[in-house]
Amino acid sequence: MDEPIVKTIGLKKYFRAGKSGLLNRIFRQEPPLVKAVDNVSIEVQSGEVLGLVGESGCGKTTLGRLISTLETPTDGEIFFTGQKVTRGNWKAIRRQLQMVFQNPYESLDPRQSIKSIVTEPLLKLGFSKAEREAQFEKVMSAVGLDQNFAQRRPKDLSGGQRQRVAVARSIVSTPKFIVLDEPTSALDASVQSQVLNLLVGLRNDFNFSYIVITHNIAVARFISDRIATMYAGQVVELGPTDMVLKDPKHPYTQALLKSVPTLEIKRVEPPHGEVPSLINLPSGCRFHTRCPYVMEKCKTQDPEMRKVGDVNVACWLY
Amino acid sequence: MEVSDPDAIVNVEGLSITYRTVYGNLQALNTVDLKIKRGESVAIVGESGSGKSTLGLAIVKLLAPNAYYTKGRLLLDGRDITKLSNRQVSLLRGSTAFMIFQDPLNTLNPVKRVDVQMLEAIRSRLKQKGETFNEEAAYQEAIDKLKDVRMPDADSIIRRYPHQLSGGQIQRVVIAMGLLMKPKLMIADEPTSALDVTVQAQVLDLMRELQQEFHMSIIFITHDINVAHSISDRMVVMYAGEVSEASPADVLVKKALHPYSQALIASIPTTSKKEGQLNAIAGSPPDMISPPKGCRFHPRCPFVMDICSRESPRTVTKDESDVRCYLYG
Ligand SMILES: Nc1ncnc2c1ncn2[C@@H]1O[C@H](COP(=O)(O)OP(=O)(O)OP(=O)(O)O)[C@@H](O)[C@H]1O
Ligand SMILES: Nc1ncnc2c1ncn2[C@@H]1O[C@H](COP(=O)(O)OP(=O)(O)OP(=O)(O)O)[C@@H](O)[C@H]1O
Ligand SMILES: [Mg+2]
Ligand SMILES: [Mg+2]
């Protein structure tokens, strides 16, 4: 098999929550660490779409930023098409990938026109003006925005229009690998369908690979080949999409799927218990404080990822 | 004094709003009617760029400086806010109407810590109600509200700056601020778009509680029709600056009348890519600077008739729905 396009081994990112003040220094107290990503090993094959779902604040964006070389890992390794990402080569690697950021408001330069925002990656790669114009027209109509947008500024756009500008920018240079962080959260169902069809088309025609971070399970179902569930900084379940969604193994994935609102059920039952602290992580399995199947072992021992059929899951039930 | 329906917290009649830009006038809202009763929860869904945020912002008079009210009336709690000064309207913001913006960083100040901002909100609420501020009690209230929206490490989060939080944590801080204000009307623009479904379920519960306990009205703008249906009594569908349809939530999802509403609901994804493409509405979204003549949806409508391209339909009432379409008269 070919080298995976992206591979991480034991990836970690710990943030310091707050600055260390004078008192802290005198008493040699470190400010607390937020363990945003804690030992994540995943692979994305060429042409594959990995869906990343999980609790809000569990580290999905941080993982995406680490893989996009926008954040330096505290520990662990990242390989891009087999090449280890290092201090020396991250600039060259960054040119081969794109990231669509979760907040379309922050990520677009407010002073630039939509046209220069979208075509900027091409400018960096040395494309001519004519080529940039042609590509601009193509990607804009692909995301359902007309040419009138060229000279507008981000602040004159609606939320969903900005989000589509960000998607257009990410595909304009055909980068082969894109991390998309909630790429359709501000789109109505019809425009969302259009954008998802576009992404799948690019994968089919040009072998693009994606990591798609989403809270929308229906989006994850449609776009992903495999789904990874994250909880409190770790991947707790990883497997082929239909298996994970039809027969979720990890109790957190089960709880997540039960909370999806549908037109038939007006009120869903969210999981009980406190959401986990990333500063004082629960001992043992991180989900044990909320797990309906909790056993003694779960409170003290952290389960490793194990293969259960075609799915990998970190849970003592298996 | 305004003549108004005392049962309505919001009464919008024939409202039109235009953005003036160098590339032309963009008519973001065209003769929009919307009435929201006290204690009622209304969800607004519709096409991206159809004017949902513009409508929300118009109600609290926080539109961009290049926006103009060109026609119609807009009563908030019985007062025509198009006629009030900015100062007068600012007194209504917060305790009468609180808006959660689509961009949460529009509500939060990026260079101030979360605790400072939440205490400011509490202080302003107490001031508007003429009560005294106690820092310790306020701090506790802020922490409690963060815990209500299921924020982990609330004691740590409250001392951080917005950029040190995840997307969904920022959104929850803003929701917590809205809940602290206990407004008569909460306008929430895509408030749960960065929340996982378990936290979302919790937040929707909290909003329903406020609605029931304090008779708060809700305008909930969302792209998620399932969420809209679950939170609202009534749903409003917008397309190209107009209200296409307004119906009780159950009626809308079971028996949508307007061809745009029908197509929108048919686009909700349920399949995997192996089973082929997702449904999307054919044709391109309308150019809002020179929108289609007649019904704005007619170039994409599968049921288009002659008249549709000539004249704009009026809103008619059919059973429990108000619909703007010639199919119904
Ligand atoms: N700069 C920072 N300093 C301290 N903590 C941080 C920083 N950035 C993120 N965090 C914390 O790291 C954790 C993971 O954040 P991340 O943004 O990766 O979450 P997420 O899974 O993307 O969540 P969401 O779904 O809400 O966007 C969160 O608890 C967040 O508060
Ligand atoms: N300040 C502005 N100047 C010019 N045009 C604007 C401005 N703000 C919004 N618009 C335009 O007005 C229309 C309505 O925008 P609005 O933000 O109300 O849409 P929306 O329904 O909230 O869309 P979304 O679901 O994508 O957030 C859009 O076509 C948008 O491009
Ligand atoms: Mg995130
Ligand atoms: Mg909007």
XYZ file of C-alpha atoms in Angstrom, chain B residues 7-287:
281
model
C -49.459 40.368 23.030
C -46.591 40.807 20.588
C -42.992 41.346 21.656
C -42.008 41.861 18.033
C -44.202 43.204 15.284
C -42.582 43.656 11.902
C -44.785 44.958 9.103
C -43.728 45.339 5.493
C -40.104 45.858 6.461
C -37.562 46.486 3.701
C -33.860 46.976 4.283
C -31.187 47.909 1.761
C -27.406 47.751 2.010
C -25.783 50.549 0.014
C -22.521 49.465 -1.542
C -20.139 50.586 -4.260
C -21.393 47.799 -6.496
C -25.058 48.781 -6.121
C -27.953 48.635 -3.698
C -28.550 45.252 -2.203
C -32.103 44.727 -1.027
C -31.543 42.349 1.854
C -35.145 42.388 3.110
C -38.247 42.946 0.996
C -41.614 43.634 2.688
C -41.126 41.215 5.536
C -43.922 40.584 8.041
C -43.191 38.858 11.315
C -45.129 38.823 14.533
C -43.832 37.152 17.658
C -46.053 36.704 20.677
C -44.796 36.983 24.214
C -43.494 33.624 25.351
C -43.460 32.285 21.810
C -40.490 30.592 20.196
C -40.005 31.145 16.477
C -37.296 29.576 14.349
C -36.069 31.210 11.166
C -34.587 28.922 8.538
C -33.741 29.541 4.918
C -31.176 30.029 2.266
C -27.708 31.254 3.133
C -27.688 34.974 2.339
C -31.479 35.303 2.463
C -31.484 37.986 5.160
C -31.959 36.044 8.385
C -29.159 37.777 10.272
C -30.192 41.104 8.784
C -33.691 40.617 10.207
C -32.319 39.734 13.651
C -29.963 42.697 13.655
C -32.731 45.037 12.476
C -34.867 44.148 15.489
C -32.154 45.294 17.905
C -31.050 48.108 15.577
C -27.489 46.895 15.239
C -27.266 46.802 11.468
C -24.056 47.648 9.640
C -23.614 51.379 8.959
C -24.373 50.932 5.244
C -27.839 49.492 5.971
C -31.032 51.543 5.594
C -34.575 50.917 6.731
C -36.405 51.794 3.532
C -39.980 50.769 4.280
C -42.223 49.357 6.938
C -42.578 49.320 10.700
C -40.682 47.479 13.365
C -42.101 47.394 16.861
C -40.077 45.924 19.699
C -42.018 45.602 22.938
C -44.525 48.088 21.553
C -42.086 50.766 20.394
C -41.153 51.587 16.819
C -37.413 51.278 16.979
C -36.846 52.771 13.538
C -37.972 56.024 15.140
C -35.976 55.760 18.368
C -32.528 57.232 18.811
C -29.577 54.903 19.207
C -29.393 55.864 22.860
C -33.005 54.951 23.447
C -32.564 51.634 21.679
C -29.443 50.826 23.647
C -31.570 50.900 26.793
C -33.748 48.176 25.302
C -30.797 45.956 24.472
C -29.888 43.417 27.079
C -32.934 43.247 29.288
C -35.639 43.673 26.643
C -33.876 41.998 23.741
C -30.578 40.176 23.830
C -28.961 39.042 20.622
C -26.475 36.190 20.281
C -24.622 37.038 17.087
C -23.744 34.496 14.428
C -20.124 35.488 14.951
C -19.688 34.985 18.710
C -16.607 37.176 18.738
C -18.912 39.995 17.798
C -20.416 39.710 21.272
C -17.158 39.007 23.084
C -14.265 41.398 23.239
C -11.122 39.531 22.157
C -8.819 41.468 24.483
C -10.861 41.061 27.664
C -11.008 38.017 29.868
C -14.273 36.084 30.038
C -14.886 36.949 33.705
C -14.602 40.687 33.072
C -17.141 40.470 30.281
C -19.620 38.311 32.163
C -19.466 40.609 35.192
C -20.111 43.593 32.924
C -23.227 41.850 31.630
C -24.479 41.177 35.155
C -23.719 44.732 36.211
C -25.715 46.155 33.331
C -28.654 43.877 34.048
C -28.712 44.913 37.706
C -28.411 48.561 36.740
C -31.320 48.346 34.321
C -33.402 46.733 37.077
C -32.166 49.224 39.698
C -30.542 46.576 41.889
C -27.108 46.716 43.528
C -24.087 44.856 42.295
C -22.158 42.493 44.519
C -18.962 41.260 42.936
C -18.761 37.978 44.788
C -22.361 37.013 44.108
C -21.998 38.042 40.482
C -18.869 35.926 40.066
C -20.688 32.927 41.488
C -23.648 33.536 39.211
C -21.353 33.664 36.187
C -19.670 30.387 37.128
C -23.040 28.754 37.722
C -24.297 29.830 34.310
C -21.171 28.420 32.656
C -21.788 25.140 34.420
C -25.422 25.233 33.263
C -24.233 25.292 29.651
C -22.038 22.292 30.487
C -18.738 24.081 30.431
C -15.928 21.943 31.793
C -13.256 23.632 33.953
C -15.518 26.664 34.414
C -13.131 28.145 37.014
C -10.290 28.036 34.526
C -12.274 29.012 31.435
C -13.664 32.127 33.091
C -10.143 33.448 33.562
C -9.128 32.944 29.919
C -9.236 35.159 26.866
C -11.579 34.168 24.022
C -8.739 32.912 21.802
C -7.881 30.334 24.443
C -11.253 28.640 24.054
C -12.612 26.156 21.537
C -15.319 27.216 19.057
C -18.076 25.636 21.088
C -16.740 27.053 24.356
C -16.871 30.597 22.963
C -20.398 29.952 21.816
C -21.360 28.702 25.264
C -19.894 31.762 26.976
C -22.114 33.927 24.794
C -25.163 31.755 25.454
C -24.425 31.925 29.190
C -24.349 35.722 28.934
C -27.717 35.655 27.202
C -29.131 33.443 29.935
C -27.730 35.799 32.601
C -29.614 38.721 31.088
C -33.022 36.968 31.271
C -34.301 39.125 28.421
C -37.923 39.348 27.308
C -36.724 38.369 23.843
C -33.679 36.294 23.009
C -32.521 36.473 19.404
C -30.088 33.621 18.839
C -28.343 33.560 15.458
C -26.902 30.068 14.839
C -26.136 29.695 18.553
C -25.415 25.970 18.462
C -23.482 25.640 15.193
C -20.236 24.834 17.046
C -21.758 22.580 19.697
C -21.812 18.824 19.629
C -25.275 17.307 19.724
C -25.114 16.372 23.407
C -24.282 19.914 24.523
C -26.741 21.283 22.004
C -29.530 19.225 23.552
C -28.638 20.705 26.936
C -28.631 24.278 25.649
C -31.982 23.830 23.945
C -33.382 22.559 27.258
C -32.105 25.656 29.073
C -33.720 27.931 26.528
C -37.039 26.116 26.820
C -36.832 26.484 30.602
C -36.401 30.245 30.351
C -39.210 30.373 27.853
C -41.511 28.584 30.256
C -40.398 30.132 33.549
C -39.999 33.747 32.476
C -42.237 33.736 29.446
C -39.220 34.663 27.336
C -39.735 34.865 23.580
C -37.152 33.305 21.304
C -36.093 33.994 17.737
C -33.855 31.094 16.822
C -32.007 31.417 13.513
C -30.565 28.123 12.346
C -29.686 26.028 9.325
C -30.565 22.847 11.087
C -34.207 22.116 10.404
C -34.249 19.374 13.043
C -33.072 21.860 15.656
C -35.504 24.500 14.421
C -38.370 22.057 14.710
C -37.321 20.942 18.165
C -37.011 24.428 19.704
C -39.827 26.342 18.043
C -43.568 26.733 18.150
C -43.552 28.307 14.707
C -41.120 28.195 11.809
C -40.431 30.921 9.277
C -38.741 30.122 5.960
C -36.825 32.855 4.151
C -35.618 33.049 0.575
C -33.875 35.989 -1.089
C -34.936 38.602 1.449
C -38.553 37.497 1.686
C -40.584 35.338 4.025
C -41.750 32.454 1.830
C -43.712 30.631 4.451
C -44.599 30.802 8.143
C -46.297 27.828 9.790
C -46.571 25.944 13.068
C -43.363 23.900 13.374
C -45.043 20.501 13.100
C -47.039 21.580 10.081
C -43.995 22.942 8.299
C -41.911 19.813 8.555
C -44.805 17.491 7.672
C -46.591 19.532 5.049
C -44.503 22.400 3.735
C -46.458 24.406 1.164
C -43.942 26.683 -0.536
C -41.876 24.936 -3.236
C -38.710 26.406 -1.697
C -39.552 25.014 1.756
C -40.234 21.631 0.185
C -36.941 21.643 -1.705
C -35.042 22.762 1.390
C -36.420 19.911 3.474
C -35.683 17.443 0.662
C -32.021 18.534 0.778
C -31.422 17.367 4.345
C -28.720 14.708 3.989
C -29.591 11.155 4.988
C -27.314 9.046 2.793
C -23.669 8.191 2.276
C -21.635 9.259 -0.735
C -21.614 5.687 -2.016
C -25.322 6.075 -2.708
C -24.766 9.036 -5.019
C -24.996 12.795 -4.796
C -27.031 14.752 -2.275
C -30.106 16.666 -3.371
C -29.464 20.337 -3.932
C -31.845 22.862 -5.415
C -31.095 23.253 -9.131
C -30.087 26.645 -10.485
C -28.048 29.327 -8.805
C -28.897 31.400 -5.753
C -30.448 34.759 -6.627
C -28.337 37.808 -7.309
